Amino acid sequence: MNASKLRQEIGLLNKERSKLLDRVIRPGRMVKGSLYQMGRSCGNPNCKCCKYAKKHVSWYLSRGMEGKTKLTYVGRIVPSWLADSVKRYQHHQKLLARIRKADARISDGLNQLRDAMVQTIEEARRKHQ
Ligand SMILES: [Zn+2]
């Protein structure tokens, strides 16, 4: 790719990145993790879960913490404030990933632009003679 085409592409990527930044710079409060349902037995031999193998289904919040996965009991239903907060976190993570991707492409483009503009001392000398 020639230098002017590269400049054009880098400029477009930078605009895209700038728009993404506007969207992530003021995130609302978020709760990190993902929600999922899990069934378990309570251990009571007279309960339906033991008698009929019908497990108690509840929601849990799972998130990585210091290299481990931490599970927190939420309940039979997920309150909407929690569902929204978790959704915001997940959306925010996606936007951050897009910014990092744009950064990598910008950096790559800048390297290509530099390489397109680099000439050897011999080439530079020839032009100045
Ligand atoms: Zn039970």
Coordinates of N, CA and C and ligand atoms in Angstrom, one line a residue:
M1 N 0.8 -1.2 0.0 CA 0.0 0.0 0.0 C 0.9 1.3 0.0
N2 N 0.5 2.2 -0.8 CA 1.3 3.5 -0.8 C 1.0 4.4 0.4
A3 N 1.9 5.4 0.6 CA 1.9 6.2 1.8 C 0.5 6.9 1.9
S4 N 0.0 7.5 0.8 CA -1.2 8.3 0.9 C -2.4 7.4 1.3
K5 N -2.4 6.2 0.7 CA -3.5 5.3 1.0 C -3.4 4.9 2.5
L6 N -2.2 4.7 3.0 CA -2.0 4.3 4.4 C -2.4 5.4 5.3
R7 N -2.1 6.7 4.9 CA -2.5 7.8 5.7 C -4.0 7.9 5.8
Q8 N -4.6 7.7 4.7 CA -6.1 7.7 4.6 C -6.7 6.6 5.6
E9 N -6.1 5.4 5.5 CA -6.6 4.3 6.3 C -6.4 4.6 7.8
I10 N -5.2 5.1 8.1 CA -4.9 5.3 9.5 C -5.9 6.4 10.1
G11 N -6.1 7.4 9.2 CA -7.0 8.5 9.6 C -8.4 8.0 9.9
L12 N -8.9 7.1 9.1 CA -10.2 6.5 9.3 C -10.3 5.7 10.5
L13 N -9.2 4.9 10.7 CA -9.2 4.1 12.0 C -9.2 4.9 13.2
N14 N -8.5 6.0 13.1 CA -8.4 6.9 14.3 C -9.7 7.6 14.6
K15 N -10.5 7.9 13.5 CA -11.8 8.4 13.8 C -12.7 7.4 14.4
E16 N -12.6 6.2 13.9 CA -13.4 5.1 14.5 C -13.0 4.9 15.9
R17 N -11.7 4.9 16.2 CA -11.3 4.7 17.6 C -11.8 5.8 18.5
S18 N -11.8 7.0 18.0 CA -12.2 8.2 18.7 C -13.7 8.1 19.1
K19 N -14.5 7.6 18.2 CA -15.9 7.4 18.5 C -16.1 6.3 19.5
L20 N -15.3 5.3 19.5 CA -15.3 4.2 20.5 C -15.0 4.8 21.9
L21 N -13.9 5.6 21.9 CA -13.5 6.2 23.1 C -14.6 7.0 23.8
D22 N -15.4 7.8 22.9 CA -16.5 8.5 23.5 C -17.5 7.6 24.1
R23 N -17.6 6.4 23.7 CA -18.6 5.5 24.2 C -18.1 4.8 25.5
V24 N -16.8 4.7 25.7 CA -16.4 4.0 26.9 C -15.8 4.9 28.0
I25 N -15.7 6.2 27.7 CA -15.0 7.1 28.6 C -15.8 7.3 29.9
R26 N -17.1 7.3 29.8 CA -18.0 7.4 31.0 C -18.9 6.3 31.2
P27 N -18.3 5.1 31.6 CA -19.2 4.0 31.8 C -20.1 4.2 33.0
G28 N -21.3 3.6 33.0 CA -22.1 3.6 34.2 C -21.5 2.6 35.2
R29 N -22.0 2.5 36.4 CA -21.5 1.5 37.3 C -21.8 0.1 36.7
M30 N -20.9 -0.8 36.9 CA -21.0 -2.1 36.3 C -20.7 -3.2 37.4
V31 N -21.3 -4.4 37.1 CA -20.9 -5.5 37.9 C -20.2 -6.5 37.0
K32 N -19.0 -6.9 37.4 CA -18.2 -7.8 36.5 C -18.7 -9.2 36.7
G33 N -18.7 -9.9 35.5 CA -19.1 -11.3 35.6 C -20.1 -11.7 34.6
S34 N -20.5 -13.0 34.6 CA -21.6 -13.4 33.8 C -22.6 -14.2 34.6
L35 N -23.9 -14.1 34.2 CA -24.9 -14.8 35.0 C -25.2 -16.1 34.4
Y36 N -25.3 -17.1 35.2 CA -25.8 -18.4 34.6 C -26.6 -19.2 35.6
Q37 N -27.4 -20.1 35.1 CA -28.3 -20.9 35.9 C -27.6 -22.3 36.2
M38 N -27.8 -22.7 37.4 CA -27.2 -24.0 37.8 C -28.2 -24.7 38.7
G39 N -28.3 -26.0 38.5 CA -29.2 -26.8 39.4 C -28.4 -27.6 40.4
R40 N -28.9 -27.6 41.6 CA -28.2 -28.4 42.6 C -29.2 -29.1 43.6
S41 N -28.7 -30.1 44.3 CA -29.5 -30.7 45.2 C -29.2 -30.2 46.6
C42 N -30.2 -30.0 47.4 CA -30.0 -29.4 48.7 C -29.5 -30.4 49.8
G43 N -29.7 -31.7 49.5 CA -29.2 -32.7 50.4 C -30.3 -33.3 51.3
N44 N -31.4 -32.6 51.3 CA -32.5 -33.1 52.1 C -33.1 -34.3 51.4
P45 N -33.1 -35.5 52.1 CA -33.5 -36.7 51.4 C -35.0 -36.7 51.1
N46 N -35.8 -35.9 51.8 CA -37.2 -35.8 51.5 C -37.6 -34.8 50.5
C47 N -36.7 -34.1 50.0 CA -36.9 -33.0 49.1 C -37.1 -33.6 47.6
K48 N -37.8 -32.8 46.8 CA -38.0 -33.3 45.4 C -36.7 -33.5 44.7
C49 N -35.7 -32.7 45.1 CA -34.4 -32.8 44.3 C -33.8 -34.1 44.5
C50 N -34.0 -34.7 45.7 CA -33.4 -36.1 45.9 C -34.4 -37.2 45.5
K51 N -35.7 -36.9 45.8 CA -36.7 -37.9 45.5 C -36.9 -38.1 44.0
Y52 N -37.0 -37.0 43.2 CA -37.3 -37.1 41.8 C -36.2 -36.5 40.9
A53 N -35.1 -36.3 41.5 CA -33.9 -35.8 40.7 C -34.3 -34.5 40.0
K54 N -35.2 -33.7 40.7 CA -35.5 -32.4 40.2 C -34.7 -31.3 41.0
K55 N -33.7 -30.9 40.3 CA -32.8 -30.0 41.1 C -33.3 -28.6 41.3
H56 N -32.8 -27.9 42.3 CA -33.2 -26.5 42.6 C -32.4 -25.7 41.6
V57 N -33.1 -24.9 40.7 CA -32.4 -24.1 39.8 C -32.3 -22.7 40.3
S58 N -31.1 -22.2 40.3 CA -30.8 -20.8 40.7 C -29.8 -20.1 39.8
W59 N -29.8 -18.8 39.9 CA -28.9 -18.0 39.2 C -27.6 -17.8 40.0
Y60 N -26.5 -17.7 39.3 CA -25.2 -17.4 39.9 C -24.5 -16.4 39.1
L61 N -23.6 -15.6 39.8 CA -22.7 -14.7 39.1 C -21.4 -15.3 39.1
S62 N -20.8 -15.5 38.0 CA -19.4 -16.1 37.9 C -18.5 -15.0 37.4
R63 N -17.3 -14.9 38.0 CA -16.3 -14.0 37.5 C -14.9 -14.4 38.0
G64 N -14.0 -14.0 37.1 CA -12.6 -14.3 37.4 C -12.1 -13.4 38.5
M65 N -11.4 -14.0 39.5 CA -10.8 -13.2 40.5 C -9.5 -13.8 41.0
E66 N -8.4 -13.1 40.8 CA -7.1 -13.5 41.1 C -6.8 -14.9 40.5
G67 N -7.1 -15.1 39.3 CA -6.8 -16.4 38.6 C -7.8 -17.5 38.9
K68 N -8.8 -17.2 39.7 CA -9.8 -18.2 40.0 C -11.2 -17.8 39.6
T69 N -12.1 -18.7 39.4 CA -13.4 -18.3 39.1 C -14.2 -18.3 40.4
K70 N -14.8 -17.1 40.7 CA -15.6 -17.0 41.9 C -17.1 -17.0 41.5
L71 N -17.8 -17.8 42.3 CA -19.3 -18.0 42.0 C -20.0 -17.4 43.2
T72 N -21.0 -16.6 42.9 CA -21.8 -16.0 43.9 C -23.3 -16.3 43.7
Y73 N -23.9 -16.8 44.7 CA -25.4 -17.1 44.6 C -26.1 -15.8 44.4
V74 N -27.1 -15.8 43.4 CA -27.9 -14.6 43.1 C -29.3 -14.9 43.6
G75 N -29.9 -16.0 43.2 CA -31.3 -16.3 43.6 C -32.0 -17.0 42.5
R76 N -33.3 -17.2 42.8 CA -34.2 -17.9 41.8 C -34.4 -17.0 40.6
I77 N -34.5 -15.7 40.9 CA -34.6 -14.7 39.8 C -33.5 -13.7 39.8
V78 N -33.2 -13.1 38.7 CA -32.1 -12.1 38.7 C -32.8 -10.8 38.7
P79 N -32.5 -9.9 39.7 CA -33.1 -8.6 39.8 C -32.6 -7.8 38.6
S80 N -33.5 -6.9 38.1 CA -33.2 -6.2 36.8 C -32.0 -5.3 36.9
W81 N -31.8 -4.7 38.1 CA -30.6 -3.9 38.3 C -29.3 -4.7 38.1
L82 N -29.3 -5.9 38.6 CA -28.1 -6.7 38.4 C -28.0 -7.2 36.9
A83 N -29.1 -7.6 36.3 CA -29.0 -8.0 34.9 C -28.4 -6.8 34.1
D84 N -28.9 -5.6 34.4 CA -28.5 -4.4 33.6 C -27.0 -4.1 33.9
S85 N -26.6 -4.2 35.1 CA -25.2 -3.9 35.5 C -24.2 -4.9 34.8
V86 N -24.6 -6.2 34.8 CA -23.8 -7.2 34.2 C -23.7 -7.0 32.7
K87 N -24.9 -6.6 32.1 CA -25.0 -6.4 30.7 C -24.0 -5.2 30.3
R88 N -24.1 -4.2 31.1 CA -23.2 -3.0 30.9 C -21.8 -3.4 30.9
Y89 N -21.4 -4.2 31.9 CA -20.0 -4.7 32.0 C -19.6 -5.5 30.7
Q90 N -20.5 -6.4 30.3 CA -20.1 -7.2 29.1 C -20.0 -6.4 27.8
H91 N -21.0 -5.4 27.7 CA -20.9 -4.5 26.6 C -19.6 -3.7 26.6
H92 N -19.3 -3.2 27.8 CA -18.1 -2.4 28.0 C -16.8 -3.2 27.6
Q93 N -16.8 -4.4 28.0 CA -15.7 -5.3 27.6 C -15.5 -5.4 26.1
K94 N -16.7 -5.5 25.4 CA -16.7 -5.6 24.0 C -16.1 -4.4 23.3
L95 N -16.5 -3.2 23.8 CA -16.0 -2.0 23.3 C -14.5 -1.8 23.5
L96 N -14.1 -2.2 24.7 CA -12.7 -2.1 25.0 C -11.9 -3.0 24.1
A97 N -12.4 -4.2 23.8 CA -11.7 -5.1 22.8 C -11.7 -4.5 21.4
R98 N -12.7 -3.8 21.1 CA -12.7 -3.1 19.8 C -11.7 -2.0 19.7
I99 N -11.6 -1.2 20.8 CA -10.5 -0.2 20.9 C -9.1 -0.8 20.8
R100 N -8.9 -1.9 21.5 CA -7.6 -2.5 21.4 C -7.3 -3.0 20.0
K101 N -8.3 -3.5 19.3 CA -8.1 -4.0 18.0 C -7.8 -2.8 17.0
A102 N -8.5 -1.7 17.2 CA -8.3 -0.5 16.4 C -6.9 0.0 16.7
D103 N -6.4 0.0 18.0 CA -5.1 0.4 18.4 C -4.0 -0.4 17.6
A104 N -4.3 -1.7 17.6 CA -3.3 -2.6 16.9 C -3.2 -2.3 15.4
R105 N -4.4 -2.0 14.8 CA -4.4 -1.7 13.4 C -3.8 -0.4 13.1
I106 N -4.0 0.6 14.0 CA -3.4 1.9 13.8 C -1.8 1.7 13.9
S107 N -1.4 1.0 14.9 CA 0.0 0.8 15.1 C 0.6 0.1 13.9
D108 N -0.1 -0.9 13.4 CA 0.4 -1.7 12.3 C 0.5 -0.7 11.1
G109 N -0.5 0.1 10.9 CA -0.5 1.0 9.8 C 0.6 2.0 9.9
L110 N 0.9 2.5 11.1 CA 2.0 3.5 11.3 C 3.3 2.8 11.0
N111 N 3.5 1.5 11.3 CA 4.7 0.8 11.0 C 4.9 0.7 9.5
Q112 N 3.7 0.4 8.8 CA 3.8 0.2 7.4 C 4.1 1.6 6.7
L113 N 3.5 2.6 7.3 CA 3.8 4.0 6.7 C 5.3 4.3 6.9
R114 N 5.8 4.0 8.1 CA 7.2 4.3 8.3 C 8.1 3.5 7.3
D115 N 7.8 2.2 7.1 CA 8.5 1.4 6.2 C 8.4 1.9 4.8
A116 N 7.3 2.4 4.4 CA 7.1 2.9 3.1 C 7.9 4.2 2.8
M117 N 8.2 4.9 3.9 CA 9.0 6.2 3.8 C 10.5 6.0 4.0
V118 N 10.9 4.9 4.5 CA 12.3 4.7 4.8 C 13.0 4.4 3.5
Q119 N 14.2 5.1 3.4 CA 15.1 4.8 2.3 C 16.5 4.6 2.9
T120 N 17.3 3.9 2.1 CA 18.6 3.7 2.6 C 19.4 5.0 2.4
I121 N 20.6 5.0 3.1 CA 21.4 6.2 2.9 C 21.9 6.3 1.5
E122 N 22.1 5.2 0.8 CA 22.5 5.3 -0.6 C 21.4 5.9 -1.5
E123 N 20.1 5.5 -1.3 CA 19.0 6.1 -2.0 C 18.9 7.6 -1.7
A124 N 19.0 8.0 -0.4 CA 18.9 9.4 0.0 C 20.0 10.2 -0.6
R125 N 21.2 9.6 -0.6 CA 22.4 10.3 -1.2 C 22.2 10.6 -2.7
R126 N 21.7 9.6 -3.4 CA 21.5 9.7 -4.8 C 20.6 10.9 -5.2
K127 N 19.6 11.1 -4.3 CA 18.6 12.2 -4.5 C 19.2 13.6 -4.2
H128 N 20.3 13.6 -3.4 CA 20.9 14.9 -3.1 C 22.1 15.2 -3.9
Q129 N 22.4 14.4 -4.9 CA 23.6 14.7 -5.7 C 23.2 15.4 -6.9
Ligands
ZN1 ZN -33.8 -30.0 47.6

